[in-house]
XYZ file of C-alpha atoms in Angstrom:
507
model
C 111.852 95.964 106.178
C 110.228 92.825 107.571
C 111.043 90.263 104.829
C 108.918 87.862 103.196
C 109.171 83.943 103.634
C 107.963 82.143 100.580
C 109.204 78.874 99.504
C 111.211 79.364 96.376
C 109.089 77.176 94.445
C 106.014 79.536 94.852
C 107.892 82.855 94.404
C 109.825 85.090 91.687
C 112.109 88.127 91.718
C 110.955 90.863 90.077
C 112.676 94.346 89.150
C 110.566 97.419 88.945
C 110.845 101.198 89.749
C 114.709 100.728 90.807
C 113.857 97.947 93.240
C 114.150 94.195 93.225
C 111.854 91.950 95.356
C 110.193 88.547 96.186
C 106.733 88.099 95.102
C 104.587 84.951 95.582
C 103.417 83.226 92.642
C 101.126 80.174 94.322
C 97.779 79.644 95.449
C 97.360 80.833 99.272
C 95.217 78.221 100.426
C 94.851 77.145 104.094
C 97.714 79.339 105.294
C 100.201 77.776 102.671
C 101.852 78.543 99.493
C 100.811 75.779 96.901
C 100.342 74.918 93.242
C 97.088 74.382 91.555
C 95.606 70.898 91.900
C 95.605 70.782 87.850
C 99.291 72.301 87.611
C 98.109 75.287 85.477
C 99.498 78.791 85.685
C 98.338 82.099 84.343
C 100.873 84.478 82.420
C 100.855 88.122 83.831
C 101.435 90.560 81.044
C 103.424 93.741 81.220
C 100.947 96.367 79.453
C 104.066 98.711 78.467
C 105.683 95.701 76.440
C 102.680 93.249 75.474
C 105.076 90.606 77.249
C 104.622 88.133 79.871
C 106.940 88.590 82.728
C 105.429 86.122 85.663
C 103.506 82.926 85.742
C 101.037 82.362 88.745
C 99.203 79.146 89.812
C 95.594 78.635 88.581
C 93.120 77.360 90.876
C 90.638 74.720 90.072
C 87.123 74.235 91.178
C 88.438 71.451 93.306
C 90.779 74.102 95.012
C 87.906 76.350 95.729
C 86.150 73.632 97.223
C 89.016 72.715 99.569
C 89.360 76.353 100.360
C 85.736 76.476 101.375
C 86.209 73.475 103.633
C 89.212 75.291 105.171
C 87.124 78.825 105.795
C 84.184 76.694 107.262
C 86.588 74.604 109.525
C 87.847 78.026 111.208
C 85.076 80.032 111.085
C 83.588 79.591 114.327
C 87.229 80.195 116.307
C 87.645 83.161 114.162
C 84.137 84.336 115.047
C 84.837 83.815 118.618
C 87.957 85.897 118.549
C 87.512 89.002 120.672
C 87.231 92.557 118.641
C 90.488 93.684 120.390
C 92.311 90.734 118.740
C 90.838 91.454 115.329
C 91.574 95.211 115.580
C 95.181 94.782 116.614
C 95.773 92.283 113.768
C 94.101 94.648 111.151
C 96.352 97.550 112.816
C 99.423 95.393 112.413
C 98.769 94.681 108.626
C 98.310 98.301 108.131
C 101.628 98.887 109.510
C 103.038 96.145 107.054
C 101.382 97.811 104.106
C 102.748 101.003 104.643
C 106.235 99.210 105.416
C 106.176 97.610 101.932
C 104.519 100.552 100.122
C 107.215 100.959 97.560
C 107.389 97.406 96.454
C 103.325 97.105 96.541
C 103.130 100.439 94.288
C 106.110 99.181 92.041
C 104.123 95.887 91.493
C 100.939 97.435 90.641
C 102.568 99.637 88.093
C 104.203 96.701 86.822
C 101.103 94.275 86.316
C 98.561 97.081 85.705
C 100.688 99.647 83.724
C 99.653 102.286 86.139
C 101.894 105.323 86.563
C 103.695 105.165 89.945
C 102.138 108.397 91.398
C 98.543 106.656 91.065
C 99.890 103.545 92.259
C 101.438 105.164 95.420
C 98.284 106.892 96.024
C 96.351 103.479 95.854
C 98.697 101.888 98.527
C 97.904 104.829 100.855
C 94.009 104.537 100.085
C 94.029 100.816 100.465
C 95.862 100.893 103.798
C 93.195 103.558 105.359
C 90.758 100.819 104.967
C 92.864 98.593 107.250
C 93.240 101.217 109.819
C 89.564 102.423 109.613
C 88.124 98.894 110.514
C 90.495 98.225 112.934
C 88.968 101.032 114.874
C 85.393 99.701 113.979
C 86.124 96.214 115.140
C 85.986 96.894 118.703
C 83.003 99.447 118.275
C 80.538 96.792 117.110
C 77.202 97.644 119.153
C 73.931 96.456 120.183
C 70.811 97.632 121.803
C 69.055 97.140 125.058
C 65.505 98.661 125.324
C 62.041 98.216 126.831
C 59.089 96.781 124.471
C 56.728 99.267 123.737
C 53.897 97.292 125.347
C 55.895 96.971 128.509
C 55.919 92.937 128.472
C 59.652 92.428 128.311
C 62.936 93.752 126.860
C 64.350 93.789 123.231
C 67.906 93.097 123.020
C 69.794 93.167 119.811
C 73.306 92.032 119.004
C 75.261 91.025 116.041
C 77.332 87.931 114.681
C 79.465 87.478 111.488
C 77.359 86.306 108.604
C 79.989 83.536 108.046
C 82.234 82.638 105.060
C 82.737 85.171 102.507
C 83.399 85.030 98.568
C 85.177 88.268 97.695
C 85.638 88.815 93.728
C 87.782 91.852 93.012
C 88.494 93.713 89.470
C 91.894 94.569 87.983
C 91.975 98.269 88.332
C 92.526 98.459 92.019
C 94.298 95.355 92.984
C 95.091 96.587 96.478
C 92.582 98.696 97.525
C 89.650 96.417 96.330
C 90.867 93.489 98.510
C 91.343 95.810 101.841
C 87.794 97.305 101.260
C 86.378 93.970 101.365
C 88.742 92.333 103.525
C 89.085 94.654 106.331
C 85.377 94.869 107.428
C 84.978 91.283 106.962
C 87.890 90.310 109.171
C 86.624 93.196 111.772
C 83.226 91.506 111.791
C 84.781 87.979 112.415
C 84.198 86.434 108.804
C 86.549 84.175 106.933
C 87.307 85.264 103.352
C 88.197 83.453 100.114
C 89.176 86.090 97.610
C 89.571 85.829 93.821
C 91.866 88.636 92.288
C 91.424 89.537 88.397
C 93.385 87.429 86.114
C 95.101 90.586 84.778
C 96.245 91.656 88.143
C 96.821 88.766 90.725
C 100.220 89.550 91.940
C 99.527 92.346 94.461
C 96.725 90.470 96.282
C 99.204 87.588 96.427
C 101.857 89.926 97.788
C 99.336 91.242 100.504
C 98.384 87.793 101.504
C 101.934 87.091 102.427
C 101.847 90.328 104.592
C 98.582 89.087 106.072
C 100.217 85.975 107.091
C 102.906 87.915 108.743
C 100.643 90.041 110.661
C 99.308 86.710 112.007
C 95.892 86.135 110.146
C 94.883 82.359 111.324
C 95.475 79.705 108.555
C 92.060 79.451 106.572
C 90.695 82.800 107.654
C 92.071 84.545 104.502
C 92.625 82.682 101.258
C 93.723 83.917 97.713
C 92.694 82.010 94.546
C 94.086 83.212 91.278
C 92.307 81.432 88.356
C 92.231 81.307 84.417
C 88.357 80.900 84.753
C 86.278 82.984 87.264
C 83.561 80.013 87.111
C 86.078 77.681 89.028
C 85.800 79.811 92.112
C 82.224 81.374 91.631
C 81.017 77.771 91.603
C 81.088 78.055 95.496
C 77.817 80.039 95.120
C 75.976 76.610 95.080
C 77.501 75.917 98.545
C 75.325 76.048 101.346
C 77.955 77.240 103.670
C 78.776 80.048 101.769
C 77.022 83.194 103.166
C 78.232 86.397 101.729
C 79.161 87.258 98.156
C 80.836 90.647 97.558
C 81.786 91.483 93.997
C 83.208 94.588 92.180
C 83.201 94.556 88.547
C 80.961 94.966 85.338
C 77.244 95.177 85.675
C 76.581 92.295 83.705
C 78.673 89.926 85.435
C 77.714 91.268 88.796
C 74.059 90.818 88.010
C 74.364 87.259 86.814
C 76.452 86.357 89.998
C 73.646 88.024 92.068
C 71.048 85.975 90.518
C 72.996 82.820 91.238
C 73.479 83.979 94.752
C 69.741 84.460 95.467
C 69.088 80.862 94.447
C 70.746 80.228 98.171
C 69.655 83.448 99.833
C 73.363 84.386 99.985
C 73.634 87.930 101.130
C 75.157 90.099 98.479
C 77.057 93.430 97.868
C 77.718 94.694 94.524
C 79.756 97.890 93.099
C 79.019 97.824 89.283
C 79.611 99.845 86.264
C 79.185 103.476 86.114
C 78.671 106.482 83.905
C 79.773 109.177 85.857
C 78.437 112.766 85.145
C 80.946 115.840 85.595
C 78.680 118.974 85.364
C 79.988 122.492 85.148
C 77.153 125.023 86.119
C 76.864 128.571 84.669
C 78.353 129.989 87.768
C 81.552 127.767 88.140
C 84.853 128.791 88.452
C 86.247 127.141 85.195
C 89.963 126.932 86.273
C 88.761 125.297 89.404
C 86.339 123.019 87.007
C 89.295 122.171 84.760
C 91.659 121.094 87.732
C 89.071 118.847 89.060
C 88.082 117.486 86.018
C 91.514 116.066 85.452
C 91.476 114.753 89.220
C 87.997 113.027 88.064
C 88.861 111.524 84.880
C 92.872 110.563 84.547
C 93.518 108.794 87.716
C 94.727 105.315 86.146
C 94.439 106.699 82.674
C 90.713 106.931 83.388
C 90.422 103.131 84.195
C 88.471 103.978 87.373
C 84.954 103.128 88.193
C 84.260 106.696 89.476
C 85.863 108.266 86.645
C 84.046 111.187 85.120
C 82.574 109.730 81.784
C 80.384 112.743 80.503
C 81.359 116.183 80.781
C 78.077 118.286 80.955
C 79.163 122.044 80.616
C 77.075 125.181 80.316
C 77.401 126.555 76.777
C 78.420 129.969 78.397
C 81.609 128.083 79.725
C 82.071 125.491 77.264
C 84.846 127.034 75.009
C 87.089 127.870 77.935
C 86.759 124.826 79.849
C 87.289 122.683 76.485
C 90.453 124.839 76.029
C 91.803 124.232 79.512
C 90.957 120.435 79.222
C 93.032 120.094 76.187
C 95.679 122.037 77.686
C 95.937 119.912 80.844
C 95.345 116.482 79.331
C 98.123 117.426 76.664
C 100.606 117.649 79.649
C 100.410 113.926 80.690
C 103.659 112.164 79.919
C 103.067 108.565 78.507
C 105.562 105.731 79.218
C 105.713 102.623 81.433
C 103.929 103.101 84.701
C 107.281 102.189 86.495
C 109.074 104.979 85.112
C 109.313 107.949 87.538
C 108.720 110.254 84.673
C 105.670 108.922 83.531
C 102.210 110.472 84.475
C 99.988 108.204 82.462
C 100.846 104.581 81.617
C 99.415 101.997 78.954
C 96.016 100.514 79.195
C 95.817 97.306 81.204
C 95.162 95.152 77.868
C 94.951 95.143 74.358
C 91.161 94.355 74.629
C 90.828 97.418 76.862
C 92.699 99.828 74.549
C 90.933 98.384 71.447
C 87.515 98.856 73.109
C 88.520 102.635 73.768
C 89.783 103.002 70.196
C 86.412 101.795 68.658
C 84.368 103.972 71.094
C 86.359 107.112 69.828
C 85.989 106.066 66.169
C 82.212 105.354 66.749
C 81.991 108.976 68.315
C 83.796 110.724 65.497
C 81.454 108.933 62.830
C 78.557 110.350 64.774
C 79.998 113.733 64.785
C 82.161 114.134 67.405
C 85.244 116.334 66.956
C 88.621 115.446 68.157
C 90.156 118.383 69.989
C 92.987 116.307 71.233
C 94.648 113.022 70.785
C 92.241 110.494 69.310
C 92.965 107.281 66.982
C 94.889 109.205 64.543
C 97.166 110.175 67.229
C 97.264 106.729 68.265
C 98.308 105.691 64.820
C 101.171 108.077 64.804
C 102.544 107.044 68.112
C 105.455 105.471 66.515
C 106.627 108.719 65.038
C 105.562 111.314 67.962
C 106.672 108.564 70.846
C 109.309 106.557 69.417
C 110.490 105.630 72.890
C 107.267 103.729 73.575
C 107.352 99.884 72.866
C 105.003 99.372 69.912
C 103.605 96.222 71.545
C 102.543 98.171 74.529
C 98.704 99.000 74.907
C 99.094 102.530 74.687
C 96.021 105.338 74.016
C 96.928 108.896 74.146
C 94.914 111.579 76.262
C 91.826 112.455 74.252
C 89.220 115.490 74.399
C 86.028 114.925 72.408
C 83.860 118.178 71.794
C 80.344 118.341 70.082
C 78.985 115.260 71.864
C 75.281 114.826 72.550
C 73.405 112.354 74.891
C 72.450 110.217 72.012
C 76.120 109.345 71.094
C 77.262 105.784 72.037
C 80.147 107.322 73.860
C 77.804 109.145 76.273
C 76.038 105.875 77.303
C 78.939 103.486 77.881
C 81.739 103.330 80.522
C 84.805 104.526 78.494
C 87.369 103.168 81.062
C 90.165 105.170 79.301
C 91.830 108.601 78.978
C 88.969 110.055 77.048
C 86.971 113.167 77.922
C 83.770 113.527 76.084
C 82.220 117.091 76.198
C 78.550 118.056 76.125
C 77.127 121.319 75.995
C 73.923 122.345 77.722
C 71.846 125.653 78.224
C 70.406 125.362 81.794
C 70.642 123.684 85.004
C 67.508 121.867 84.359
C 68.882 120.474 81.144
C 72.054 119.547 82.722
C 70.359 117.648 85.621
C 68.132 115.723 82.944
C 71.297 114.831 80.988
C 73.327 113.831 84.095
C 70.358 111.405 85.061
C 69.401 110.163 82.120
C 71.481 106.720 82.665
C 70.603 103.333 84.136
C 73.690 103.558 86.433
C 74.348 105.659 89.349
C 77.803 105.105 90.837
C 79.201 108.658 91.074
C 78.543 112.236 89.799
C 80.172 115.437 90.134
C 79.113 119.144 90.035
C 80.969 122.321 89.780
C 79.614 125.886 91.014
C 80.284 128.837 92.856
C 76.832 129.731 94.033
C 76.714 126.851 96.999
C 72.807 127.055 97.324
C 72.280 126.325 93.721
C 75.100 123.861 93.494
C 73.990 121.888 96.657
C 70.606 121.467 95.373
C 71.594 120.242 92.278
C 74.045 117.795 93.921
C 71.009 116.516 96.086
C 68.954 115.831 92.971
C 71.545 113.733 91.145
C 70.859 110.238 90.968
C 74.123 108.771 92.389
C 75.486 107.024 95.422
C 78.120 109.518 95.581
C 78.616 113.027 94.472
C 81.594 115.225 94.595
C 80.832 118.939 95.075
C 83.466 121.036 93.676
C 86.164 118.339 94.016
C 87.113 115.661 91.615
C 88.399 112.858 94.069
C 85.627 111.323 96.482
C 86.830 108.168 97.836
C 87.424 107.835 101.448
C 87.817 104.925 103.531
C 85.640 106.608 106.323
C 82.763 107.475 103.939
C 80.304 104.963 102.307
C 81.153 104.014 98.824
C 78.465 102.370 96.503
C 75.851 103.168 93.920
C 72.297 103.419 93.175
C 70.047 101.937 90.303
C 72.324 99.388 88.231
C 75.504 100.318 89.886
C 75.365 98.266 92.607
C 73.884 97.328 96.129
C 75.232 97.842 99.635
C 78.036 100.382 100.654
C 81.739 99.667 101.470
C 83.689 101.771 103.887
C 82.238 104.275 106.258
C 80.268 103.336 109.261
C 77.933 101.095 106.907
C 80.845 98.730 105.644
C 81.011 96.569 108.423
C 77.265 95.962 108.677
C 77.710 94.076 105.136
C 79.146 91.309 107.357
C 77.114 91.207 110.161
C 73.702 89.656 110.939
C 71.425 91.540 113.315
C 70.157 89.037 116.196
C 67.103 89.964 118.317
C 66.704 88.417 121.796
C 63.463 88.463 123.299
C 63.633 88.759 127.259
C 60.620 87.995 129.522
C 61.430 90.629 132.065
């Protein structure tokens, strides 16, 4: 395996999932590892114990300004690199991610708390963006045509938009950076990336792999920070030409408003409230199986996770029983333990938010069919092997939920399935679409004509039809309504980083 070469003052050695490996802990600025200008650090917490296990350098606004200077300095040269050069670099990085897959998976499970099978799945998924956009880099095309009036020729070409600020969330610390970086590099843009404060280590490890792959100094820089505003302050810089953000709707909308003042191109992947609809003609066993896939990856801490289970009343009892059975089979434990299938939530704040949502749902009339806050309170008895300081929440099924409940109108981001019953397809569609969000949706049905017509009327940017997993690097990812702007992945993803230029020829 290719060895990392990080100065000892900017690295630490971690043990996880039976591995011992070196991890960067500095800022990655101008192609070098260094401390933040104020000497501050961020503590990274093990969600399974509630204790810090690593300290990472924290960037200041001065560091962000310096990173911007370096990105601008190399932007023109990077834009002039050949498509083949950019393609081959991304392919080398794809190979390195797979070469270091075990370390990347263990690192994610350590800093996020996520079960190893989910972390391994993310490494594979994240790498696919590198491979996909390595193929797109050499396929950027233009157009040549006769003007309709016959008085010249219309030629279109593309050029990179310029320096990019990429802000990523904590729940997919590897895939969210590859989803943004790969098309940006393929297009010829430089990138300044800010990882989430809760999970900065994975992106820092990835940055070292990028250095090994040959990304030129200053083309990709990583700035962990204890205050996001220190890096988002770059939105006032006229030289910044693109913002890509994944995170909460409130923060994304605020950043977009700031970016608009400089007319900075913006793409946003924001919150969701995904419906999972089980139509009257659905196969219940299949619906339960796909419901688990749509809900429980990463203990439910996924933007496209099913949030509202909307089930035809004729199938509801059987579906609820099946869901309780399958969710009761999850094994809680530290994410790095090979026996674990569901790790803790990422933070105490996240765990407490889920607990409060469940309490409110019960107060409003929901029935706890599995788990819930009583099970949380008894974890010391039922799971004495779990560290009481970890951020645990048991797999939970709530029934008797209605569209008016608070839990039906908020993104849960935890292992809680809230089931609503409906009496018709039209009622199901109305309930599914009755939200300001529109990121993902799911529908299950065996009558394909009815099922596809239902899917086409769902107000979501992505719809899983008889499947609970829909993310694919070769498909466009993004939402409608208040779930975002633009698309990542697919053929569309690289367009977010390209300006179209029209040449008028007098021929």
